[in-house]
XYZ file of C-alpha atoms in Angstrom:
302
model
C 0.000 0.000 0.000
C 1.294 3.433 -0.942
C 1.144 6.358 1.460
C 0.559 9.549 -0.529
C 1.615 12.747 1.243
C 0.377 16.307 0.836
C 3.484 17.245 -1.164
C 2.895 14.376 -3.580
C -0.725 15.469 -4.013
C 0.337 19.039 -4.823
C 2.949 17.806 -7.277
C 0.521 15.726 -9.343
C -2.488 18.061 -9.503
C -3.332 21.252 -11.351
C -6.522 23.252 -11.137
C -7.940 22.827 -14.639
C -7.390 19.062 -14.523
C -9.102 18.827 -11.119
C -12.092 20.842 -12.345
C -12.602 18.594 -15.372
C -12.041 15.438 -13.313
C -14.832 16.516 -10.962
C -17.088 17.403 -13.889
C -16.685 13.819 -15.143
C -17.374 12.550 -11.616
C -20.768 14.244 -11.536
C -21.608 12.678 -14.895
C -20.522 9.192 -13.814
C -22.396 6.261 -12.297
C -20.145 6.107 -9.244
C -21.971 4.765 -6.190
C -21.723 7.163 -3.224
C -24.256 6.277 -0.518
C -25.165 8.670 2.262
C -24.014 7.410 5.645
C -24.772 8.884 9.070
C -22.149 10.667 11.111
C -21.288 9.151 14.467
C -21.152 11.065 17.748
C -18.272 10.248 20.075
C -18.995 11.030 23.710
C -16.125 12.808 25.482
C -15.796 14.309 28.958
C -17.682 17.228 30.555
C -20.674 16.829 28.261
C -18.638 17.316 25.098
C -18.754 15.107 22.031
C -16.752 14.496 18.899
C -17.797 13.379 15.450
C -16.688 10.677 13.031
C -17.815 11.122 9.421
C -17.561 8.121 7.084
C -18.106 8.688 3.355
C -17.661 5.604 1.138
C -17.886 5.368 -2.655
C -17.081 2.803 -5.305
C -17.084 2.128 -9.005
C -20.443 0.929 -10.340
C -19.171 -2.530 -11.267
C -22.607 -3.730 -12.336
C -23.114 -0.820 -14.744
C -19.707 -1.301 -16.344
C -20.200 -5.105 -16.406
C -16.602 -5.586 -15.307
C -14.870 -6.244 -11.972
C -11.355 -6.238 -13.400
C -11.054 -2.449 -13.068
C -12.257 0.141 -10.584
C -11.879 1.029 -6.932
C -13.601 1.139 -3.554
C -12.740 4.039 -1.274
C -13.691 5.749 1.949
C -13.044 9.099 3.582
C -12.640 9.153 7.375
C -12.916 12.534 9.120
C -12.551 12.823 12.903
C -13.437 15.953 14.869
C -12.727 16.070 18.605
C -13.538 19.081 20.822
C -10.016 19.022 22.285
C -8.596 19.799 18.813
C -10.274 23.194 18.656
C -12.384 22.388 15.626
C -9.478 21.101 13.526
C -10.392 17.758 11.981
C -8.186 14.823 11.055
C -8.907 13.283 7.694
C -7.624 10.250 5.818
C -8.679 8.628 2.588
C -8.201 4.905 2.008
C -8.455 3.439 -1.474
C -8.927 -0.277 -2.212
C -8.539 -2.243 -5.401
C -11.947 -3.086 -6.832
C -10.509 -6.327 -8.180
C -8.657 -7.942 -5.295
C -9.952 -5.860 -2.367
C -6.429 -5.093 -1.124
C -5.752 -1.561 0.196
C -3.646 0.250 -2.393
C -3.341 3.817 -1.085
C -3.624 5.852 2.097
C -3.961 9.518 1.127
C -3.612 12.726 3.137
C -7.291 13.613 3.437
C -6.707 17.211 4.500
C -4.853 18.125 1.302
C -7.197 16.006 -0.788
C -10.073 17.963 0.760
C -8.480 21.319 -0.071
C -8.123 20.433 -3.760
C -11.601 18.888 -3.854
C -13.165 21.928 -2.243
C -11.433 24.299 -4.655
C -12.351 22.211 -7.685
C -15.985 21.819 -6.635
C -16.509 25.549 -6.144
C -14.745 26.356 -9.419
C -16.960 23.816 -11.184
C -20.054 25.480 -9.733
C -18.675 28.840 -10.849
C -18.290 27.519 -14.411
C -22.053 26.879 -14.557
C -23.375 29.749 -12.456
C -21.144 32.820 -12.815
C -21.627 35.060 -15.845
C -19.159 34.495 -18.695
C -17.814 38.036 -18.267
C -17.210 37.652 -14.514
C -13.942 39.408 -13.695
C -14.330 41.247 -10.360
C -14.406 39.134 -7.201
C -15.143 40.265 -3.661
C -13.920 37.934 -0.898
C -15.550 38.401 2.511
C -13.867 36.848 5.528
C -10.944 34.537 6.134
C -10.257 30.912 5.214
C -6.867 29.127 5.064
C -7.956 27.321 1.875
C -8.635 30.577 0.017
C -5.376 30.652 -2.006
C -6.152 27.269 -3.556
C -9.800 28.219 -4.149
C -8.873 31.505 -5.840
C -6.429 29.718 -8.137
C -9.225 27.326 -9.089
C -11.621 30.236 -9.700
C -9.110 31.632 -12.185
C -9.458 28.501 -14.315
C -13.218 28.978 -14.615
C -13.365 32.714 -15.364
C -10.934 35.443 -16.432
C -10.517 37.287 -13.136
C -8.931 40.729 -13.264
C -9.382 41.904 -9.679
C -9.934 40.434 -6.216
C -10.899 42.601 -3.236
C -10.418 41.124 0.251
C -12.514 42.209 3.226
C -11.574 40.818 6.637
C -8.983 38.372 5.235
C -5.695 37.728 7.055
C -2.396 39.093 5.752
C -0.983 35.552 5.628
C -3.792 34.262 3.402
C -3.544 37.310 1.124
C 0.212 36.799 0.807
C -0.235 33.137 -0.136
C -2.905 34.111 -2.662
C -0.559 36.625 -4.274
C 2.023 33.835 -4.693
C -0.343 31.685 -6.772
C 0.850 31.653 -10.423
C -2.765 31.632 -11.647
C -3.283 35.037 -9.977
C -0.098 36.692 -11.229
C -2.034 39.035 -13.562
C -4.892 39.665 -11.131
C -5.033 42.865 -9.089
C -5.349 42.015 -5.387
C -6.580 44.683 -3.005
C -8.218 45.270 0.361
C -11.381 47.059 1.379
C -13.328 47.807 4.540
C -16.297 49.112 2.557
C -18.104 45.852 1.919
C -21.424 47.456 1.071
C -19.893 49.698 -1.602
C -17.617 46.949 -2.912
C -20.471 44.502 -3.463
C -22.115 46.903 -5.919
C -19.219 46.460 -8.345
C -18.634 42.741 -7.785
C -19.503 40.171 -10.439
C -19.055 37.451 -7.814
C -18.894 37.355 -4.023
C -17.131 34.619 -2.051
C -18.223 34.145 1.569
C -14.986 32.630 2.846
C -15.432 32.654 6.616
C -15.599 34.943 9.641
C -13.913 38.345 9.525
C -10.334 37.916 10.793
C -10.704 41.073 12.922
C -14.084 40.452 14.556
C -14.570 36.698 14.261
C -18.137 37.243 13.066
C -20.229 37.285 9.893
C -21.939 40.573 10.904
C -21.648 42.182 7.444
C -23.736 39.451 5.830
C -26.895 40.795 7.437
C -26.794 43.547 4.843
C -25.517 41.500 1.909
C -27.335 42.648 -1.219
C -25.437 41.569 -4.369
C -25.917 43.455 -7.614
C -28.034 42.004 -10.419
C -26.226 39.170 -12.184
C -23.885 38.496 -9.261
C -22.926 34.945 -8.271
C -22.460 34.227 -4.548
C -20.252 31.308 -3.529
C -20.443 30.040 0.066
C -17.234 28.411 1.343
C -18.139 28.525 5.036
C -21.581 26.993 5.490
C -21.861 28.346 9.043
C -22.437 31.810 7.565
C -25.815 33.278 8.453
C -27.550 34.567 5.324
C -30.666 36.724 5.296
C -33.963 35.125 4.358
C -34.487 37.948 1.842
C -31.315 36.986 -0.029
C -32.103 33.253 -0.005
C -35.585 33.936 -1.372
C -34.348 36.214 -4.137
C -31.443 34.184 -5.584
C -31.504 30.943 -7.602
C -30.082 28.311 -5.246
C -27.710 25.468 -6.130
C -25.834 22.855 -4.127
C -23.388 20.052 -4.781
C -25.540 17.056 -3.791
C -29.310 17.091 -3.389
C -29.345 13.586 -1.927
C -28.352 15.344 1.297
C -29.068 19.086 0.839
C -27.438 21.474 3.311
C -30.794 23.048 4.230
C -33.816 20.937 3.363
C -36.283 23.792 3.896
C -34.888 25.818 0.984
C -36.036 25.542 -2.630
C -33.064 24.205 -4.603
C -32.878 24.708 -8.372
C -30.382 21.894 -9.066
C -27.231 20.170 -7.894
C -23.923 19.708 -9.702
C -24.853 16.278 -11.053
C -27.918 17.741 -12.767
C -25.895 20.658 -14.116
C -23.020 18.467 -15.345
C -25.394 16.057 -17.101
C -27.351 18.920 -18.670
C -30.589 17.867 -16.978
C -31.123 21.262 -15.346
C -30.152 24.797 -16.303
C -27.851 26.971 -14.232
C -27.999 30.725 -14.822
C -31.152 31.466 -16.825
C -30.501 35.096 -17.751
C -27.756 37.708 -17.461
C -29.186 39.643 -14.528
C -30.136 36.652 -12.399
C -28.483 36.325 -8.995
C -27.229 32.820 -8.201
C -25.892 31.240 -5.013
C -23.931 28.027 -4.475
C -24.176 26.421 -1.025
C -22.251 23.103 -0.818
C -23.560 19.907 0.735
C -21.434 18.309 3.430
C -21.480 14.991 1.561
C -18.322 14.707 -0.549
C -18.022 10.944 -1.026
C -18.319 11.086 -4.818
C -15.752 13.823 -5.375
C -13.281 12.562 -2.753
C -13.365 9.108 -4.344
C -12.871 10.387 -7.877
C -10.029 12.688 -6.919
C -8.359 9.995 -4.793
C -8.340 7.598 -7.769
C -7.033 10.403 -9.978
C -4.180 11.062 -7.532
C -3.340 7.362 -7.195
C -2.957 6.989 -10.953
C -0.599 9.968 -11.135
C 1.761 9.314 -8.227
């Protein structure tokens, strides 16, 4: 069994290839059942969480068991770790059932997250999208922004409440070398000129999402939610066309979802219907399909 490190993952992947690999995943017949998360009782009334997300090649559909894989993502969150999860991905041969790879799940998850949001952007953001407003902080932002740049021709990125370290790492991304990167504290004014808004996480200065109460994107704007703990106004959610990554387990069942990425990738549902429509992508927590596909992709290239 091969152990594939974060450095090996970075060395074998590039953003455009990841985006197209995930597009093929959403068009495939890969089996990715929804499994419950498991609570782990700790001390002092606290609890942890173990998330198990399996997936495998549809051997019956391909009428062949001589090729394909079975895989599973294991994510462990314990309260003592301050909200930082541990994540591993194990990949088995679909032929002989032997384990063939143990993959750094944290780095796999960063690339998968970036590719998934860029894929959604390719269907939902206007073709002429060039100005991006990023609200809040997220350590995965540099990778996500590089992926965005493969889906649309970005010319400027404005950061609001993003850490200096994250902004510095973003500036070092080759895909953003010709993109103007700036800062703003005037979120309400900045959103008027944004073609797309990324809700990355809490403001690095305040630790809150307070500005989102007044979020009112311009006509035609696409809103991409990286941090699903963000509190969005009911007025915004009622006015935009809503999309998610997996409707088999939607992030908020009470909302009216237009489509998920499988329906968009297969052409069964439309994304943006007209130029001035506001769209919003809110990812599902279930990532079994995309983790599996990207893990197999990595295994074949390392």
